[in-house]
Coordinates of C-alpha atoms and ligand atoms in Angstrom, one line a residue:
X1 CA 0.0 0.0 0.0
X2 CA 1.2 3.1 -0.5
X3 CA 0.4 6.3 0.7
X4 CA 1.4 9.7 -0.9
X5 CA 0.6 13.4 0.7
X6 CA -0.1 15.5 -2.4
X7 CA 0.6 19.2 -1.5
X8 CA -0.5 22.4 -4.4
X9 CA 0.2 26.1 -4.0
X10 CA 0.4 26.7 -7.4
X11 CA -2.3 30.1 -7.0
X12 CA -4.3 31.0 -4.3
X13 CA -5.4 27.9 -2.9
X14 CA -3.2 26.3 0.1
X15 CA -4.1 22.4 -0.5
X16 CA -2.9 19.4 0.9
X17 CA -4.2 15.7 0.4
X18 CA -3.5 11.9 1.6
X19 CA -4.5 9.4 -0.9
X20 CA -4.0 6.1 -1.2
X21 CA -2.6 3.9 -4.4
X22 CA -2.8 6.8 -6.6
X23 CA -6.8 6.5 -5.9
X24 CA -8.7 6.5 -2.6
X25 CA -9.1 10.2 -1.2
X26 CA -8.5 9.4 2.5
X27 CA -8.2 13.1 3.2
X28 CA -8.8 16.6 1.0
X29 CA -8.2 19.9 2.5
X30 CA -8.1 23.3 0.6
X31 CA -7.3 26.4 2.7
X32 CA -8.8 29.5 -0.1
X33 CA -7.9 32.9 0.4
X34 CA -10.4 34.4 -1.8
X35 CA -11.3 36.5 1.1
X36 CA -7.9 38.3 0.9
X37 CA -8.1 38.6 -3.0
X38 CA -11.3 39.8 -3.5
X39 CA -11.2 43.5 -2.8
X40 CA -8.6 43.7 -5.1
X41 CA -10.6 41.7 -8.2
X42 CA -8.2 39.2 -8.6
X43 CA -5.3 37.6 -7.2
X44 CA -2.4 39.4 -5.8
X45 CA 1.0 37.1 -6.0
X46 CA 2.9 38.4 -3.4
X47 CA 0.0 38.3 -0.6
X48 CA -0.9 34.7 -1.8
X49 CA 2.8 33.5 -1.0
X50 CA 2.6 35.5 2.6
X51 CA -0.4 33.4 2.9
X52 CA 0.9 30.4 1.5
X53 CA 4.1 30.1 4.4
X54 CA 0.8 31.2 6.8
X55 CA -0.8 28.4 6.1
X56 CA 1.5 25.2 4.5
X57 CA 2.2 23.6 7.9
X58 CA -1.6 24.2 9.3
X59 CA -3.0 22.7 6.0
X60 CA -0.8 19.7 5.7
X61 CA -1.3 19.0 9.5
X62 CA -4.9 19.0 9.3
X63 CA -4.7 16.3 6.2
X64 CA -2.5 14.3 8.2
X65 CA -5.2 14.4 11.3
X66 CA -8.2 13.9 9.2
X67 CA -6.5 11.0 7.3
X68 CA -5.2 9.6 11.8
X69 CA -1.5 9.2 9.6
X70 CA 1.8 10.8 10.8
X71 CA 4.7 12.1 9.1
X72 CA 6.2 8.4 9.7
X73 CA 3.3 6.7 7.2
X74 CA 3.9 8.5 4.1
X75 CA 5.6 6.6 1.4
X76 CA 6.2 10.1 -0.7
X77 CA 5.3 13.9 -1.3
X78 CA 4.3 14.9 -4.2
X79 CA 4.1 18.4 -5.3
X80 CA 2.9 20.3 -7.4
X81 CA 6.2 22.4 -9.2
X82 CA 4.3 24.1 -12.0
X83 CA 2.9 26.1 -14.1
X84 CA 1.8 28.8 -11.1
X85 CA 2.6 31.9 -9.4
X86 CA 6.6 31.3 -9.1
X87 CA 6.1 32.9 -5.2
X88 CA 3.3 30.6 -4.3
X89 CA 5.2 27.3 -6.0
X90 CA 8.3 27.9 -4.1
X91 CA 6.0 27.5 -0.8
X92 CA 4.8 24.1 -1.5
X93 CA 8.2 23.0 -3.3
X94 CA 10.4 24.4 -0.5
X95 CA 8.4 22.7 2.0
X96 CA 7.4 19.3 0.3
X97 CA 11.5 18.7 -0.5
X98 CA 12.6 19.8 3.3
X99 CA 9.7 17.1 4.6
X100 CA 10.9 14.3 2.4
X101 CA 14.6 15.0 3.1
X102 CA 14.5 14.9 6.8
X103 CA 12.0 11.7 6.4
X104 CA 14.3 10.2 3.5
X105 CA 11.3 9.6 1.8
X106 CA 10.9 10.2 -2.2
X107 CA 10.3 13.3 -3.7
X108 CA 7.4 13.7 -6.2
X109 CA 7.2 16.6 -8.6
X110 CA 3.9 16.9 -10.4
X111 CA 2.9 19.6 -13.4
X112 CA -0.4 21.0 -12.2
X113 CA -2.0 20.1 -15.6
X114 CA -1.4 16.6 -15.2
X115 CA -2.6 17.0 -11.7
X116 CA -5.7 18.1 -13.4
X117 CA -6.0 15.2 -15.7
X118 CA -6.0 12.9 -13.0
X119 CA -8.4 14.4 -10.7
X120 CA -10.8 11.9 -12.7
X121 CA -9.2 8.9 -11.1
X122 CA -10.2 9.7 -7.7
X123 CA -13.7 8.8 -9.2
X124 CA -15.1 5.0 -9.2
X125 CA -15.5 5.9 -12.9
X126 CA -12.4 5.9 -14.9
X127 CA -11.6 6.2 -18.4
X128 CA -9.5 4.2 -20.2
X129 CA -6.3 5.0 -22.3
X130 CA -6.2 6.8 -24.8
X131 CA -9.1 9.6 -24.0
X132 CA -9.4 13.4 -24.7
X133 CA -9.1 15.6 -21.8
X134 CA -10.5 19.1 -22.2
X135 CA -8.7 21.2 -19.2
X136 CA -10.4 24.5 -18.3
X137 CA -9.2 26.3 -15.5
X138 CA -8.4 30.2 -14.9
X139 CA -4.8 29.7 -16.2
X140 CA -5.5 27.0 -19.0
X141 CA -7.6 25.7 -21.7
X142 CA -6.6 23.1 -23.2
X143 CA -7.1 20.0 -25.1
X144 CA -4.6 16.7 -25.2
X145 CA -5.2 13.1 -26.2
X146 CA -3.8 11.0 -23.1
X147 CA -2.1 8.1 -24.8
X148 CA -0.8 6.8 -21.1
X149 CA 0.7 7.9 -17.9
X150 CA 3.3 10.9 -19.0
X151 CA 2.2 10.4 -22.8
X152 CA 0.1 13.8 -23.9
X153 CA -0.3 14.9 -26.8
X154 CA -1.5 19.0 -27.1
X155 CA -4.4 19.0 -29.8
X156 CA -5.6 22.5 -29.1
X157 CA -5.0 25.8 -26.6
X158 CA -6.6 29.1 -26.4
X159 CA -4.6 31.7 -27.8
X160 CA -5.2 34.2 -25.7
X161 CA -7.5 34.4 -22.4
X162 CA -8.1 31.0 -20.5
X163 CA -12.2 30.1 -20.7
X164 CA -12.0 31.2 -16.5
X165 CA -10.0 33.8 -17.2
X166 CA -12.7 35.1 -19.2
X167 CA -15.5 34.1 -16.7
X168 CA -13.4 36.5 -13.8
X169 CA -12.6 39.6 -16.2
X170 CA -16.6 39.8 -17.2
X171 CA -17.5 39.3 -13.9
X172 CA -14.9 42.4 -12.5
X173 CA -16.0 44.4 -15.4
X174 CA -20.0 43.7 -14.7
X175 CA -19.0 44.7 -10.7
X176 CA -20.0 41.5 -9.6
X177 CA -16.3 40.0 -8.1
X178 CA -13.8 37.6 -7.8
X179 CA -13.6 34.6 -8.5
X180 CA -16.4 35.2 -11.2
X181 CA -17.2 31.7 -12.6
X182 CA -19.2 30.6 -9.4
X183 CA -20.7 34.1 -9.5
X184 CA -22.1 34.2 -12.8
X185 CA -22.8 30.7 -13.1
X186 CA -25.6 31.5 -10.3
X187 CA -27.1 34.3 -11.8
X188 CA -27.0 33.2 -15.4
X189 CA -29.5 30.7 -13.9
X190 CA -31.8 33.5 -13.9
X191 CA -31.2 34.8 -17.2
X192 CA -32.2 34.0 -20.7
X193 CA -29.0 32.4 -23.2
X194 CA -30.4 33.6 -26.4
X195 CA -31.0 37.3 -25.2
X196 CA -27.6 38.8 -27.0
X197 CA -26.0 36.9 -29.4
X198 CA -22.1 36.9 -28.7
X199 CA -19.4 36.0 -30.5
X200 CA -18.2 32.6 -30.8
X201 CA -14.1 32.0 -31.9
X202 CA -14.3 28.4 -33.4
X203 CA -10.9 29.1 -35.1
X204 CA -12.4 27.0 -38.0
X205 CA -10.0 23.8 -38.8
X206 CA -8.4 24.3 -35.7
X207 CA -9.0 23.2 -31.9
X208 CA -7.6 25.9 -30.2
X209 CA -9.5 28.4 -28.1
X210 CA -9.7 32.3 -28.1
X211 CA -11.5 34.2 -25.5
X212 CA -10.7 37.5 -25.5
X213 CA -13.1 38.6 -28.4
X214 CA -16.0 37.5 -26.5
X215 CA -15.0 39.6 -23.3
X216 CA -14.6 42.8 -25.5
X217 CA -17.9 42.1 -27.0
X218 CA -19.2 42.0 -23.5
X219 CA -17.3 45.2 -22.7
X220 CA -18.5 46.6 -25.5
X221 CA -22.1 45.7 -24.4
X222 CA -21.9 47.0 -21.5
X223 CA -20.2 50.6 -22.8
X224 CA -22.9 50.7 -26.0
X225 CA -25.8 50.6 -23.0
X226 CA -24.9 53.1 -20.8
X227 CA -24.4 50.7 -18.3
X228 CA -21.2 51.8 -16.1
X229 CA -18.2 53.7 -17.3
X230 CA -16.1 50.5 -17.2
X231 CA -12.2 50.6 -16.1
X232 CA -12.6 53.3 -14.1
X233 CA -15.1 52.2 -11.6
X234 CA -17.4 49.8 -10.8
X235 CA -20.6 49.5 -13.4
X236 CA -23.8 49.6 -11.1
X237 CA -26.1 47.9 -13.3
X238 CA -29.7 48.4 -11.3
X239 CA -31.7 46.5 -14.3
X240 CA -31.1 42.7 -12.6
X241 CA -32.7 41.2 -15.5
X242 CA -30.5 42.6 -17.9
X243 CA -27.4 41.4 -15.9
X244 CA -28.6 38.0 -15.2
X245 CA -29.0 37.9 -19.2
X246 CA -25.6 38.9 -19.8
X247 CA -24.3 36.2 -17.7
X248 CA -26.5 33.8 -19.4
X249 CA -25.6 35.0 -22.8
X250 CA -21.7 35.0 -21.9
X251 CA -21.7 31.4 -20.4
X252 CA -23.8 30.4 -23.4
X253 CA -21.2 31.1 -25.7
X254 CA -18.4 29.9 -23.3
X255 CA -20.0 26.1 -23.1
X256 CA -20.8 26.6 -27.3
X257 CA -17.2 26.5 -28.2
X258 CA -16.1 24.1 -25.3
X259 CA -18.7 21.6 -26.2
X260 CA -18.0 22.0 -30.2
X261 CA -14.3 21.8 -29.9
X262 CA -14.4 18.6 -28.2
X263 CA -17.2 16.9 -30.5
X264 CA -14.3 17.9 -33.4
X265 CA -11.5 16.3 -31.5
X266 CA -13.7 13.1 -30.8
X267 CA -14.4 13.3 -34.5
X268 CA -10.9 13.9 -35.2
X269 CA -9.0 11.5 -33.5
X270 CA -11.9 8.8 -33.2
X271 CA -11.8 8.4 -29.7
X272 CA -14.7 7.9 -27.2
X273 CA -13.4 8.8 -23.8
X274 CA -13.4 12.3 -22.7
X275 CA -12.5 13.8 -19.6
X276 CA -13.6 17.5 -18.7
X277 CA -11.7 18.8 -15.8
X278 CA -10.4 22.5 -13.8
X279 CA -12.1 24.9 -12.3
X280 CA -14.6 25.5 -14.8
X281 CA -15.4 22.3 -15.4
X282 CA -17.2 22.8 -11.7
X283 CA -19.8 24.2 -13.9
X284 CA -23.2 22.6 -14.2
X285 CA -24.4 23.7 -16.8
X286 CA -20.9 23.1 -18.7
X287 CA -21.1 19.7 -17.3
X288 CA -24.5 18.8 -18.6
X289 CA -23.8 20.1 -22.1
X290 CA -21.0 17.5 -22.4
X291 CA -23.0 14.8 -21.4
X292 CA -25.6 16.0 -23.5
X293 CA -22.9 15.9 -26.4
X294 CA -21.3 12.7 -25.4
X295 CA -24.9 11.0 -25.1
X296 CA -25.7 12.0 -29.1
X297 CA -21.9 11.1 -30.1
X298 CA -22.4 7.9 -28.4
X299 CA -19.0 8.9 -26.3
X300 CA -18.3 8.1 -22.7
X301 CA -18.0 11.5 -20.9
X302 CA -16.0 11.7 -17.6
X303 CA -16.1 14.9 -14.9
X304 CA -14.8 14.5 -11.4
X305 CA -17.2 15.8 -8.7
X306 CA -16.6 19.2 -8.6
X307 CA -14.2 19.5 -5.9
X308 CA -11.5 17.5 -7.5
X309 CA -12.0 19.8 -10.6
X310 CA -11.3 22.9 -9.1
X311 CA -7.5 23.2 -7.6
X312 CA -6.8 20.8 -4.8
X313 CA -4.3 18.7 -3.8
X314 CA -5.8 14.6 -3.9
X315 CA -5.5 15.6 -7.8
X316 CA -1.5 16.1 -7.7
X317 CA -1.2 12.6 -5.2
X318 CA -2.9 10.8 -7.6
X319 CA -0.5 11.8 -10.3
X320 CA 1.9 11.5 -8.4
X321 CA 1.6 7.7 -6.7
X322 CA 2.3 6.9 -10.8
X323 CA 5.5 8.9 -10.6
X324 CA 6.2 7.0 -7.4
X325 CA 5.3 3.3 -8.9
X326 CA 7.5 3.9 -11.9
X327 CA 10.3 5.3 -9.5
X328 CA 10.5 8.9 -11.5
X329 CA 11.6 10.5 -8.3
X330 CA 12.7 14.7 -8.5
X331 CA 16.1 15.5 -7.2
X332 CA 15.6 18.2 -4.0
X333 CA 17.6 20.7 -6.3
X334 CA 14.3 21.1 -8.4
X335 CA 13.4 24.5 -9.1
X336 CA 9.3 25.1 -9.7
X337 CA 8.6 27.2 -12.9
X338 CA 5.9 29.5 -13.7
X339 CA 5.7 28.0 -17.4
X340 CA 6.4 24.7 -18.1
X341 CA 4.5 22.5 -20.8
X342 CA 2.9 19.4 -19.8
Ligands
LIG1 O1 -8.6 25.0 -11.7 P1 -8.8 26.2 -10.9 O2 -9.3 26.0 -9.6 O3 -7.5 27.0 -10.8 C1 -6.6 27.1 -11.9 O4 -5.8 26.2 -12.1 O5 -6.7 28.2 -12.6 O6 -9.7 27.1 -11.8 C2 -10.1 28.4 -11.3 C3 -11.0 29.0 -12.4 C4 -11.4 30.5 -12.0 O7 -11.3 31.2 -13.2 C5 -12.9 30.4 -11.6 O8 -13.6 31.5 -11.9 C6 -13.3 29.2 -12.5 O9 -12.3 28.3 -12.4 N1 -14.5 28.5 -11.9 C7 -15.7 28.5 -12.6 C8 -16.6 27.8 -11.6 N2 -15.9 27.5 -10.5 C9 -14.7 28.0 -10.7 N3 -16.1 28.9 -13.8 C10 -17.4 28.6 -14.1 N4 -18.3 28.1 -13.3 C11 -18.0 27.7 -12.1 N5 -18.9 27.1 -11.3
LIG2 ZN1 -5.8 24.4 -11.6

């Protein structure tokens, strides 16, 4: 049996995790600091590594107490070393290699995107190899065909904003706050899809992603009406119904090109596994468009529960417990990167 304590600080989320063989959650504990962030509008790195050395030893002591383990049961650490905030990575590095040095244990470096991809193996319902994984998270959007463990193969990225990305700059720019997906995802419940037709970038021929039209076009929206003098402060937009229909409208599009893009790739490299994971993947009514899709294209869709889709730290474990089977151990003079490619 082996057990692995995943730790992540790659943004603003202090996680730490105890999972066993690479699959059973036996603890899961995210410290967020959205409170701190959020009367800024977004994240600020250097108060999310404060927070980070704050909270590292608290986190991963609470996972080892929920989980009744000590120091003394863990067969590795794995950690995430990348792609992140280069402040907040250092955290979690610095602190994951100092533990498994004085406990001569191994040390397990894990790229937060293939953390992501394997948040769907905490689930009792796994795909098999290969399958599509469609990543969608505030830093990413991606698309890879998983031939095998440490075999991906990048069909398609956005070129310019990441899909959550997106979601938290139309949210600061409609006044509503930070972290916007969760935000608008609730009050696009209220609105109707159809009411203003948006852009949407399917980059015809190709499966990457763009973003960053659609935002200006909701910009644009908002300037056209009158509805706030966006930029330099906050829009107060009184009319309810019109904002809940501009959520609507913008997550309409959003899930349109998500949900194309990956009936091309299914089409495109005839395979019937898909796996829709990251932060925005938390998104219902993302998640029941892609079953929708995968029901009519007769493909198996897989989405972990939503707490293993947004950032957390079972997700790196599991990767890691198939660094730690294959013995691909990371030397303690690892460096985390902001960038690094999957
Ligand atoms: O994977 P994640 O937790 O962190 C990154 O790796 O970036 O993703 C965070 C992103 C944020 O942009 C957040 O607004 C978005 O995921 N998000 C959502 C929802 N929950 C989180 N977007 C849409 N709907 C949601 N329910
Ligand atoms: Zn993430």
């Amino acid at each position: 049996m082996s057990i692995i304590l995943g730790i992540d600080t790659s943004c603003d989320d202090t996680a730490a995790a105890v999972v066993e063989n690479g699959t059973k959650v036996i603890s899961n504990i995210v410290s967020t600091q959205t409170e701190i962030h959020t009367k800024y509008g977004g994240i600020v790195p250097e108060l999310a590594s404060r927070k980070h050395i704050e909270m590292i030893w608290p986190v991963v002591d609470e996972a080892l107490k929920a989980a009744s383990m000590k120091l003394d049961d863990l067969s590795g650490v794995a950690v995430c070393h990348g792609p992140g905030l280069i402040g907040s990575l250092l955290v979690g590095c610095s602190f994951a290699k100092a533990l498994c040095y004085s406990k001569g244990i191994p040390f397990l470096s894990v790229n937060h995107l293939e953390g992501h991809i394997f948040s769907v193996l905490l689930e009792a319902s796994k795909p098999l190899f290969p399958f599509l994984a469609l990543i969608v998270s505030g830093g990413h959007t991606c698309l890879y065909r998983v031939d095998g463990f440490g075999a991906y193969h990048e069909l398609g990225r956005t070129r310019d904003d990441a899909a959550g990305e997106a979601y938290d700059k139309v949210s600061k720019l409609l006044g509503l706050g930070y972290p916007g997906g969760p935000i608008i995802e609730k009050i696009a419940q209220e609105g109707n899809p159809k009411a203003i037709d948006f852009p949407r970038a399917y980059l015809p021929e190709s499966l990457d992603f763009s973003f960053s039209g659609l935002k200006t076009a909701v910009l644009n929206f908002v300037k056209r009406n009158e509805l706030g003098i966006v930029g330099k402060d906050i829009p107060h937009i009184t009319n309810h119904a019109l904002l809940n229909d501009i959520a609507a409208s913008f997550q309409a599009s959003v899930i349109d090109v998500l949900v194309r893009k990956t009936e091309w790739a299914i089409k495109k490299e005839c395979i019937k596994h898909v796996v829709l994971t990251g932060g925005v993947a938390a998104n219902r009514a993302l998640r029941k468009r892609m079953r929708e899709m995968g029901d009519e294209k007769k493909a198996e869709v897989f989405i972990p529960s939503p707490s293993f889709c947004t950032d957390n730290a079972a997700m790196i474990a599991s990767a890691g417990y198939h660094h730690f089977k294959a013995e691909v151990f990371a030397g303690l003079d690892l460096n985390p990167k902001a960038y690094i490619p999957l």
